[in-house]
XYZ file of C-alpha atoms in Angstrom:
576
model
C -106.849 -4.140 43.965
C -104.692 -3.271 47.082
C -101.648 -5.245 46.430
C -100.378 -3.843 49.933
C -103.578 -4.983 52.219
C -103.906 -8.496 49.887
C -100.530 -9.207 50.672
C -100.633 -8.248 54.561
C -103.921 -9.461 55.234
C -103.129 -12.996 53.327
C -100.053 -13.427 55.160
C -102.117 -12.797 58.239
C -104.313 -15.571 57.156
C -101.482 -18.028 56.598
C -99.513 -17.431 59.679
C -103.196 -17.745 61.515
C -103.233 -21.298 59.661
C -99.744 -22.393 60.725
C -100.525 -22.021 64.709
C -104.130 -23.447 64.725
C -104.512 -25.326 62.280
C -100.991 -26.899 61.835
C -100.757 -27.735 65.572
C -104.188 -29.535 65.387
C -102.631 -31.699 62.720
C -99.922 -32.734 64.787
C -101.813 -33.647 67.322
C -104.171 -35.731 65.334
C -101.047 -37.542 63.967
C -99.326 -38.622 67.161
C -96.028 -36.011 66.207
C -93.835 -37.242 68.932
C -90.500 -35.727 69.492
C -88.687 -38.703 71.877
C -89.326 -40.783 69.081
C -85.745 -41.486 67.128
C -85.782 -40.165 63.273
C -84.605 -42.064 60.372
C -81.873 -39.380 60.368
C -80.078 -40.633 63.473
C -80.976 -44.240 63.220
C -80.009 -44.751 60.030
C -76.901 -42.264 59.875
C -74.514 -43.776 57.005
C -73.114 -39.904 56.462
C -74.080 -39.804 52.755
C -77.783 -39.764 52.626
C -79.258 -39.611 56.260
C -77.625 -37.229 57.759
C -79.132 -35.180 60.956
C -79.351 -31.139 60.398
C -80.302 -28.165 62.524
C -83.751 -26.933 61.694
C -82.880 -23.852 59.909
C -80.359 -25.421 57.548
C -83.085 -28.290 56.612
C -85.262 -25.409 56.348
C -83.166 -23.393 53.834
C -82.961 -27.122 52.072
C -86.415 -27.937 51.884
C -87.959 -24.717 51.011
C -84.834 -23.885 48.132
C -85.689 -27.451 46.483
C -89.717 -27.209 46.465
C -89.419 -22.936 45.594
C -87.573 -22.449 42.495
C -89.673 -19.509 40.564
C -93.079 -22.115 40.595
C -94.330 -19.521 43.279
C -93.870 -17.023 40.766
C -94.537 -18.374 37.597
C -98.015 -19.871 38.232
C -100.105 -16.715 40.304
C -98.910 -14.828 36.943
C -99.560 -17.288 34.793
C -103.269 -17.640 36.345
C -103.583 -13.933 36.499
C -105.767 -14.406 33.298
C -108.658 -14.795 35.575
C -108.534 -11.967 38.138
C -106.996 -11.507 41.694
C -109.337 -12.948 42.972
C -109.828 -16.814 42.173
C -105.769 -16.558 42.293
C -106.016 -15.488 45.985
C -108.637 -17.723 47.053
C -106.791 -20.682 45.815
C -103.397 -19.462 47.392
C -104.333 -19.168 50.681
C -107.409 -22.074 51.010
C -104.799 -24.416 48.595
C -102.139 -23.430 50.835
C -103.304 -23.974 53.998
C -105.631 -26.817 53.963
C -104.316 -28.594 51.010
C -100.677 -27.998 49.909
C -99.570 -27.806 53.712
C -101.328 -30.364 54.573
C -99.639 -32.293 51.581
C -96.020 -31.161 52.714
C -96.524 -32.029 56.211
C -98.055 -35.549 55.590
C -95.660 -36.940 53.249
C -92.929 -35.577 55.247
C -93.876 -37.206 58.893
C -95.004 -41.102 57.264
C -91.560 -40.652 55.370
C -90.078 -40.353 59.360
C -91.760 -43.159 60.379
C -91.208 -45.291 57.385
C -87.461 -45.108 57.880
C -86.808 -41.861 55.440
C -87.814 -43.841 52.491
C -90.221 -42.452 49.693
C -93.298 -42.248 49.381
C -93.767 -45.427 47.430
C -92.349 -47.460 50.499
C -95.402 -46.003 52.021
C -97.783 -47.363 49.301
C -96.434 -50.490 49.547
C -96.361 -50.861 53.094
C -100.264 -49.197 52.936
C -101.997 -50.140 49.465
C -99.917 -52.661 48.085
C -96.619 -53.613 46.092
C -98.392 -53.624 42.452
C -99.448 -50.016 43.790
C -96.089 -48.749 44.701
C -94.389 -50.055 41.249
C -97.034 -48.076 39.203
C -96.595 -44.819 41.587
C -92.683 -45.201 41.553
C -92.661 -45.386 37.624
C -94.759 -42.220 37.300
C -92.779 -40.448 39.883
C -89.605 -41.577 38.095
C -90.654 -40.194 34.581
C -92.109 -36.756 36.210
C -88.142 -36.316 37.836
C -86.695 -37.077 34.209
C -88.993 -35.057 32.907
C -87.717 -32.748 35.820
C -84.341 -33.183 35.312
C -84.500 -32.091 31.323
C -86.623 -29.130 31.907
C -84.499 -27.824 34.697
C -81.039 -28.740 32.729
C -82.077 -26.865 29.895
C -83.040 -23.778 31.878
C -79.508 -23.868 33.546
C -78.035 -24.531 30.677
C -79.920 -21.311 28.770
C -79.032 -19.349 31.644
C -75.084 -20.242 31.460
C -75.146 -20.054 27.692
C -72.666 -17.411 26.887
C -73.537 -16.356 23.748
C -76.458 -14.824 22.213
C -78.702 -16.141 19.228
C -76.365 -13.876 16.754
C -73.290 -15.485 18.316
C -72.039 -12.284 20.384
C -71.228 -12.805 23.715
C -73.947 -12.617 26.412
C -71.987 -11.100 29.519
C -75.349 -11.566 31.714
C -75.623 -15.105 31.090
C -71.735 -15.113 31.801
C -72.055 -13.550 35.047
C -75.207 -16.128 36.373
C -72.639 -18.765 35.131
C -69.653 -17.012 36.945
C -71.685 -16.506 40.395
C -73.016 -20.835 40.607
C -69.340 -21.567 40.482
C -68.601 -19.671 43.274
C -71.722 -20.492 44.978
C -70.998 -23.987 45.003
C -66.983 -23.073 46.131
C -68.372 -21.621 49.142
C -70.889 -24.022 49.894
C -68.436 -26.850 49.906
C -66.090 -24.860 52.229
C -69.219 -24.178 54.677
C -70.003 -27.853 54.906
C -66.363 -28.511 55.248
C -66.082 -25.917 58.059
C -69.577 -26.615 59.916
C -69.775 -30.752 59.701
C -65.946 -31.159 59.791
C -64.070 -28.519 61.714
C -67.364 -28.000 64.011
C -67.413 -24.196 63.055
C -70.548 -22.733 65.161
C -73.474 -22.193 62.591
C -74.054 -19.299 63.667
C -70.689 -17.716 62.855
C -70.552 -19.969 59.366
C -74.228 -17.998 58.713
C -72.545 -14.567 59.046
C -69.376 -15.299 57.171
C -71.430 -17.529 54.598
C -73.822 -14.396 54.168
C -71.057 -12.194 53.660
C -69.482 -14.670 50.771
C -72.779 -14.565 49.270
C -72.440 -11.215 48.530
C -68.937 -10.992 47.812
C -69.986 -14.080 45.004
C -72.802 -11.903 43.473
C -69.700 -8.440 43.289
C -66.767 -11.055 41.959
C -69.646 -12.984 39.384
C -71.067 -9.625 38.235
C -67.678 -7.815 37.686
C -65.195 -10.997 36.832
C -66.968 -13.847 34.453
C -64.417 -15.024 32.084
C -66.383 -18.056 30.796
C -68.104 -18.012 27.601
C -69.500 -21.430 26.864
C -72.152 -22.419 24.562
C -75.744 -23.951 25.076
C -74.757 -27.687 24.618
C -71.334 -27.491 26.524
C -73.276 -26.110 29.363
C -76.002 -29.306 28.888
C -73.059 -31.702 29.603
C -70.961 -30.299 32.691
C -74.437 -29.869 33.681
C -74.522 -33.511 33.809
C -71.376 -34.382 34.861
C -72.027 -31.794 37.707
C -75.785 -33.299 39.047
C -73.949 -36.914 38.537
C -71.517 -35.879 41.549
C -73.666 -34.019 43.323
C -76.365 -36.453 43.385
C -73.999 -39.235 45.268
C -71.989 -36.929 47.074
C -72.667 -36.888 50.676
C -75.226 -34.159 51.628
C -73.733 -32.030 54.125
C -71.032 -31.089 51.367
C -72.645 -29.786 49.196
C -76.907 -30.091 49.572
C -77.142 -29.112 53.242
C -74.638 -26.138 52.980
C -75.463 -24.791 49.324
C -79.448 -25.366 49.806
C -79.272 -23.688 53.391
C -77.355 -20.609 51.518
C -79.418 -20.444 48.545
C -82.020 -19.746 50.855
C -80.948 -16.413 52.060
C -81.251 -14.866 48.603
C -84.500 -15.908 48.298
C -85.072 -14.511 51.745
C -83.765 -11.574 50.189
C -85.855 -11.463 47.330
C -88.902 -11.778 49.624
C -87.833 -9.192 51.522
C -86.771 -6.516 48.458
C -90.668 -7.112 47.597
C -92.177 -6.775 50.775
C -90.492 -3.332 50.642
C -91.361 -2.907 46.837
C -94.998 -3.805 48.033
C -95.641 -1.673 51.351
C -93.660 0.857 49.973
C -95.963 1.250 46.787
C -98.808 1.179 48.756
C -97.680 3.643 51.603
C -96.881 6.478 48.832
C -99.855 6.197 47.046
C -98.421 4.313 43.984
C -100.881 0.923 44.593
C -103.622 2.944 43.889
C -102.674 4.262 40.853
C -101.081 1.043 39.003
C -102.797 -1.797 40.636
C -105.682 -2.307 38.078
C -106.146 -5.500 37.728
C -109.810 -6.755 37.131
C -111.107 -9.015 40.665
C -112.357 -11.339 37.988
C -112.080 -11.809 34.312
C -114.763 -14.538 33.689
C -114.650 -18.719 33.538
C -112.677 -18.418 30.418
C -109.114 -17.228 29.445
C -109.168 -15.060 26.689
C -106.250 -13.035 27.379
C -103.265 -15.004 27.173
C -101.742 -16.026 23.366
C -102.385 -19.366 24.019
C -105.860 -19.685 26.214
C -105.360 -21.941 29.430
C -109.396 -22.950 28.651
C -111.751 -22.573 31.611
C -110.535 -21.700 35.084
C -111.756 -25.358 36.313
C -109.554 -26.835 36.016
C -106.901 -24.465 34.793
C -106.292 -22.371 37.884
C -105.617 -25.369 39.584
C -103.172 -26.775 37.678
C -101.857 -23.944 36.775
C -101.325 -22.684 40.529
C -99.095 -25.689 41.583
C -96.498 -24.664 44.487
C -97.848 -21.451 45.820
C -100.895 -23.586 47.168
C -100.323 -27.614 46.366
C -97.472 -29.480 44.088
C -96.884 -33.038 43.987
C -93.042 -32.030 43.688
C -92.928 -30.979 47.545
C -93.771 -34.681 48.466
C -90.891 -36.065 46.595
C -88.967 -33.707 48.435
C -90.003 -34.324 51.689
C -89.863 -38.172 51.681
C -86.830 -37.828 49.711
C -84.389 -35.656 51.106
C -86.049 -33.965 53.810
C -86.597 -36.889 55.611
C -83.044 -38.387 55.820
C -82.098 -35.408 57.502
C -84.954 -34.375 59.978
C -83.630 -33.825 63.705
C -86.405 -33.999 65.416
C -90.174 -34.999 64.372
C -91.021 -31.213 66.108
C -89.400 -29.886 63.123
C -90.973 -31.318 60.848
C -93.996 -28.792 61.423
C -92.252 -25.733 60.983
C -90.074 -27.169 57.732
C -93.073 -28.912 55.544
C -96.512 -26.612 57.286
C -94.390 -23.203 57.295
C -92.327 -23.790 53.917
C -95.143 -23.962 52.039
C -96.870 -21.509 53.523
C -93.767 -18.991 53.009
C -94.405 -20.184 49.699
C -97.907 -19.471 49.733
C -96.546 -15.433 50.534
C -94.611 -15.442 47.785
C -97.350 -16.541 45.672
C -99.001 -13.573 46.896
C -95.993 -11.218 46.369
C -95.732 -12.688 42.442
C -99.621 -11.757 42.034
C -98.686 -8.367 43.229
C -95.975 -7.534 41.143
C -98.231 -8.516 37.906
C -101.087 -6.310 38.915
C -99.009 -3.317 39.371
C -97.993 -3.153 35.418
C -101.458 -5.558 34.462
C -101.223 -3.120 31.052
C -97.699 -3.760 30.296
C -98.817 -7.693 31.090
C -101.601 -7.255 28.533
C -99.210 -5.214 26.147
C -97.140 -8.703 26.182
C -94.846 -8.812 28.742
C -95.792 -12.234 30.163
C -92.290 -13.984 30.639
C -93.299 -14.838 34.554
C -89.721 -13.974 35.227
C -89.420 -11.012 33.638
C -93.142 -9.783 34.996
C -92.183 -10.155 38.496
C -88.342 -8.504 38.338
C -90.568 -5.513 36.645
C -93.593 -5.486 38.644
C -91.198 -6.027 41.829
C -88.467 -3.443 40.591
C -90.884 -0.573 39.922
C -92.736 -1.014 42.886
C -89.191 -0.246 44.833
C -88.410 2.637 42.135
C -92.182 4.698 43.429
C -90.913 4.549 46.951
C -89.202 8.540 47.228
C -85.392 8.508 46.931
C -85.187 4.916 45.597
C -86.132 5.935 41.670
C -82.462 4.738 40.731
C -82.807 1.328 41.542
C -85.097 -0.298 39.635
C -82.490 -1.995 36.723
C -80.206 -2.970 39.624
C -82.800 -4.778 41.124
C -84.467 -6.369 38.799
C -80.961 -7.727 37.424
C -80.833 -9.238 41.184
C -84.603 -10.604 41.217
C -83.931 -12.179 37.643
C -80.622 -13.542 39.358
C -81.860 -14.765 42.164
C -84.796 -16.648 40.564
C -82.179 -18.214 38.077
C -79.875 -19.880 40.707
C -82.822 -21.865 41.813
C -83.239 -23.313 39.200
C -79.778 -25.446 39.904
C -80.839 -26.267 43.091
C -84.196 -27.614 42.128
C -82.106 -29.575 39.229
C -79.675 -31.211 42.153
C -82.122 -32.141 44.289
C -84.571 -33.756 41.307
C -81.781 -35.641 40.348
C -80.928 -37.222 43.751
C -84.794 -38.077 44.516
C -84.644 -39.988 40.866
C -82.074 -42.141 42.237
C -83.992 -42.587 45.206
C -87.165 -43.552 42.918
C -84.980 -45.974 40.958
C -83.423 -47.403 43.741
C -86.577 -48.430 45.647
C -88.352 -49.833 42.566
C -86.362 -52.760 42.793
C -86.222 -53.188 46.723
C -88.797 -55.434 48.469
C -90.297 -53.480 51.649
C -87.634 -52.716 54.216
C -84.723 -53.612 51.602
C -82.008 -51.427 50.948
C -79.616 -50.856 48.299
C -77.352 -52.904 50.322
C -79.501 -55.870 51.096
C -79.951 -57.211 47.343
C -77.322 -58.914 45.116
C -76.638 -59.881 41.569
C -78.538 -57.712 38.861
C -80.160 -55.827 41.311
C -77.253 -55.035 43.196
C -76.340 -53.537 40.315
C -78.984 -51.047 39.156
C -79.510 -50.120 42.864
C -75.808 -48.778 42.979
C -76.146 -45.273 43.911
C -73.879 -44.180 41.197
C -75.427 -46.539 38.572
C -78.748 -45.318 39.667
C -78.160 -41.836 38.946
C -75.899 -42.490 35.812
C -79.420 -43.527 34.287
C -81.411 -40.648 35.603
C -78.348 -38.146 34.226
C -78.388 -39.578 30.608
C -82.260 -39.882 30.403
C -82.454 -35.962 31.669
C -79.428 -34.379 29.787
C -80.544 -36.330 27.012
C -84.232 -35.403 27.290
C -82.825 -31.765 27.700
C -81.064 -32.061 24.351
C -83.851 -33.267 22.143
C -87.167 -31.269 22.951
C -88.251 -31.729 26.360
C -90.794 -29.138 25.666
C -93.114 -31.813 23.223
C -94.259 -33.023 26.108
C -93.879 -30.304 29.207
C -97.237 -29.391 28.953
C -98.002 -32.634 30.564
C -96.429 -31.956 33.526
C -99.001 -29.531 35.299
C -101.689 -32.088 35.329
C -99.015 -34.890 36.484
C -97.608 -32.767 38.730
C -101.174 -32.726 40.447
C -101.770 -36.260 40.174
C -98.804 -36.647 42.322
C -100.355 -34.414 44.738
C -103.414 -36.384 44.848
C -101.655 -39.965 45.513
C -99.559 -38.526 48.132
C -102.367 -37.007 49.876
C -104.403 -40.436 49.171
C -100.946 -42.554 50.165
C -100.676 -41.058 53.716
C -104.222 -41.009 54.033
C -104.158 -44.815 54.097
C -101.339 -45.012 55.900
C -102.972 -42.771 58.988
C -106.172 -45.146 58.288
C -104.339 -48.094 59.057
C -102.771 -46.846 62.163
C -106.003 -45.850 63.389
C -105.342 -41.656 63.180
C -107.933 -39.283 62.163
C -107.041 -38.698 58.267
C -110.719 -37.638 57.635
C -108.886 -33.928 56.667
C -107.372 -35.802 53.822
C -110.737 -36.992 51.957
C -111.649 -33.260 50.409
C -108.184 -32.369 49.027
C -107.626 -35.709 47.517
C -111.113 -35.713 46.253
C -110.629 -32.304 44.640
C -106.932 -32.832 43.472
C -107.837 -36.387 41.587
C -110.912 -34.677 40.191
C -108.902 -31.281 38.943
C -106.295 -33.778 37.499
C -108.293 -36.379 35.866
C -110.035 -33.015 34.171
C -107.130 -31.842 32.943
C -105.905 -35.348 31.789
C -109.156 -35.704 29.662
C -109.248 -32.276 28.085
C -105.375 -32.857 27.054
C -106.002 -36.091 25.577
C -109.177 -35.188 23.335
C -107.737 -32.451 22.394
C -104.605 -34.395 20.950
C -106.792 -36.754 19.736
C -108.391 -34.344 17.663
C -105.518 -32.291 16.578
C -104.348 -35.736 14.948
C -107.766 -37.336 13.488
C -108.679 -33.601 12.217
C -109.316 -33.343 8.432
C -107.866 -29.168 8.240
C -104.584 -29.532 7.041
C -103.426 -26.145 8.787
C -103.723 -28.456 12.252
C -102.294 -31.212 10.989
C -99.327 -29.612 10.225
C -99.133 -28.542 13.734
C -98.706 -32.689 14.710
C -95.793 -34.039 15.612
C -94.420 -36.574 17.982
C -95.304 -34.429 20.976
C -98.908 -34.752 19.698
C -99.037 -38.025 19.894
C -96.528 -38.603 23.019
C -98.965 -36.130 24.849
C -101.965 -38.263 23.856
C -100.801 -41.192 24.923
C -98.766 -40.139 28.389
C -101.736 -38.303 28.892
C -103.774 -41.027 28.546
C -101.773 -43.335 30.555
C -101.483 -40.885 33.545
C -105.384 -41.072 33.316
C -105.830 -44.614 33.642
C -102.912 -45.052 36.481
C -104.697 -42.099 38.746
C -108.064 -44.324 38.409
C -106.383 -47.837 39.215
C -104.218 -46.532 42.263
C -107.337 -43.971 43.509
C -109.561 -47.247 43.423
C -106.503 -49.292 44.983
C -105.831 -46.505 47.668
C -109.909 -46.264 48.683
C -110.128 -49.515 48.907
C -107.731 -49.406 51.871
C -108.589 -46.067 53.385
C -112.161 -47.722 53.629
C -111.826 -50.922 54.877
C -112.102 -53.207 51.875
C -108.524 -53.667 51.707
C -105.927 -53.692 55.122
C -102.397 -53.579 54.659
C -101.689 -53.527 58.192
């Protein structure tokens, strides 16, 4: 394998997809740019909010990134480079940007609301309730696995008790990242400081946060401390108004990951320009149908690979985002293209980039190294050490890559959080409703800080008592999600009467993949807890059985709302 010509030719490929194909979509959709977004009709400066393209960008694409571009390609690695490849770029471009871009523009013209506005509006009310409560639980679920991360991250001590001065420093540099993010939204959206002059100077603090954090981390929490100003921090966050804090720290995060992308290009072209590709990059084109190289087998690569490889080519996640926060804030509908099409297809290069880090050291992945972290900062870091003159490097950058990776993790957590209370919120509201039209009870729960009071406390507390029982579910809901987005605004361009025939394949695929998935989880809970050798049953506990019946759940709510959803795309069932 050529990791530098797999890399330059895919990212060929993608950016060929983004100017044909994703301007043919726009056109079959009726993208209009004098039409008025939710962001400017409905500006209440806490949740719609208008912002220039490039700072929604740096939003959007921080909140669906986070290391899933780099944890699944490596992950999926078992089965050569290239299924892996073949998924990223044919996923990516006419599935998972298709996805992005979909539930991103019906949000728009559904007034900025979520995606289950759009079911109900489309399918039917009975149909949005069951696809709010799923998304709901898959944010919580969200919210805990992302908390604990953080939190594990922060911790400042190590498993012996000494103190853990790396963790210290991650801790150290979020502070200040979130100092200087309030003091750029402060100093754009209040003093009217030109963006591009707050860009420079916000760069520059960026930097100055990762010297200070490195050098000058006095706090030495533990694990569980962490866990609750965790909470206490999403709980603000999530109600705060978005251009303090969202906007301005997502639009900043962005940069490192820029960065990072940027640091591997060179790692990449660099390896394969001195000769270095072809003497590391072994990794087999294909391994066979079967994983029987990881620890823990993923099983066959249908549907594995497809699960597995969520957000470099299609995750239900990035439709949460876009109808969540993306949309409040979207300028113009012309942007929309470039920040749901192009962010997942920058994704889609990093995917790439992660696939080419593993296959430089594919023995030290088969020796054991297969933390997906830890694989790329190596695979990356080395690649920049062949390049002559730059031998020196390779610790200080792969502290920087590991770094880098880390802090999304908090901005994936933030944004989770607030797209809970949307969930929450809107499960209560009648079509059109807001949070401000109902009374009594419901006035109540819709409260935007009561709203995301309950999401903290189910998440932290998730966090804090084994989250992990039943994470393994979340690749195959994660994809269900996926699949009723892409079926959602498939009925919704139905009903308007726009071509959404470029929908029926990927929805097809995605509900087949996940139901799949679903089934194989489920019997093989089943059998782990109805087996007769007692070295499996000791292996049951709760998570068995919570995984066996979520799992089966998810199964039978991706059959009643596919069979609710086809009904209206055709023609048995109008919601007009």
């Amino acid at each position: 394998m050529n990791a530098m010509l797999v890399v330059l030719v895919g990212c060929a490929i993608l950016v060929v997809g983004y100017i044909f194909y994703g301007g043919w979509l726009a056109k079959q959709w009726g993208v209009d740019d004098t039409k008025t977004t939710p962001a400017h009709e409905l500006e209440d400066g806490m949740d719609y909010v208008p912002a220039k393209a490039p700072v929604l960008m740096g939003h959007h694409f921080s909140s669906i990134a986070g290391a899933g571009p780099i944890n699944g390609p490596i992950q999926a690695a078992v089965f050569g480079w290239v299924p892996v490849v073949l998924w990223i770029l044919i996923g990516g471009i006419f599935f998972g940007a298709v996805h992005d871009y979909g539930a991103l523009f019906a949000s728009i013209r559904h007034k900025g609301q979520s995606l289950g506005e759009v079911v109900a509006v489309n399918i039917g009310e009975r149909a949005k309730k069951l696809f709010l409560v799923f998304s709901y639980l898959t944010l919580i679920l969200v919210v805990a696995a992302f908390a604990s991360i953080v939190a594990s991250t922060f911790n400042g001590f190590t498993a012996e008790g000494a103190p853990n001065d790396a963790n210290a420093a991650v801790a150290m540099i979020s502070i200040l990242f979130i100092i200087m993010a309030i003091i750029f939204g402060l100093a754009v959206y209040r003093r009217g400081a030109p963006l591009s002059v707050a860009t420079v100077l916000g760069v520059i603090g960026i930097v100055l946060c990762l010297v200070v954090g490195l050098n000058f981390h006095p706090i030495y929490l533990s694990n569980n401390t962490w866990m609750w100003i965790i909470g206490v921090y999403i709980l603000i966050a999530s109600v705060a108004p978005v251009w303090i804090l969202l906007q301005p720290r997502d639009y900043l995060s962005s940069f490192l990951l820029y960065g990072m992308m940027v640091i591997a290009a060179v790692g990449v072209i660099g390896a394969g320009v001195t000769g270095a590709d072809a003497a590391h990059n072994d990794m087999p084109a294909f391994t066979g149908w079967v994983d029987t190289i990881s620890t823990t087998s993923l099983g066959t690569m249908f549907p594995a690979l497809f699960v597995t490889i969520a957000c470099g080519a299609i995750s239900g996640f990035h439709s949460l985002v876009g109808s969540g926060t993306t949309a409040k804030q979207l300028d113009h509908e012309r942007d929309a293209k470039p920040i749901a099409y192009g962010g997942m297809l920058i994704e889609c290069a990093l995917a790439l980039i992660s696939l080419s880090a593993v296959s430089f050291i594919w023995q030290d992945y088969l020796d054991g190294l297969r933390t997906p972290t830890q694989v790329f900062a190596t695979g990356i870091s080395k690649m920049v050490a062949s390049i002559p003159g730059l031998a020196a490097t390779q610790p200080t950058v792969s502290a920087l890559l590991v770094l880098t990776v880390s802090a999304f993790c908090l901005t994936s957590l933030d944004t989770a959080t607030r797209l809970a209370r949307y969930m929450f919120q809107e499960f209560w509201l009648k079509p059109g409703q807001t949070y401000k039209d109902v009374t009594g009870i419901k006035a109540t729960l819709c409260n935007p800080l009561v709203a995301t009071a309950i999401t903290v406390v189910l998440g932290v507390g998730l966090g804090m008592t084994g989250y992990g029982k039943i994470w393994p579910l979340f690749g195959a809901a994660n994809q269900l999600l996926a699949a009723l987005a892409l079926l959602t605004v498939c009925a919704w361009l139905g009903n308007i009467g726009r071509n959404n025939k470029m929908f029926y394949l990927p929805m097809g695929f995605m509900l087949v993949v996940t139901l799949v998935s679903l089934f194989q989880t489920v019997t093989a809970r089943v059998g782990m807890i109805t087996s007769d050798n007692p070295e499996v049953l000791a292996k049951v506990d709760w998570g068995t059985y919570a995984q066996a019946i979520l799992g089966a759940l998810l199964f039978v709510l991706a059959i009643v709302l596919a069979v609710e959803g086809c009904m209206t795309i055709f023609g048995k069932k109008n919601k007009k």
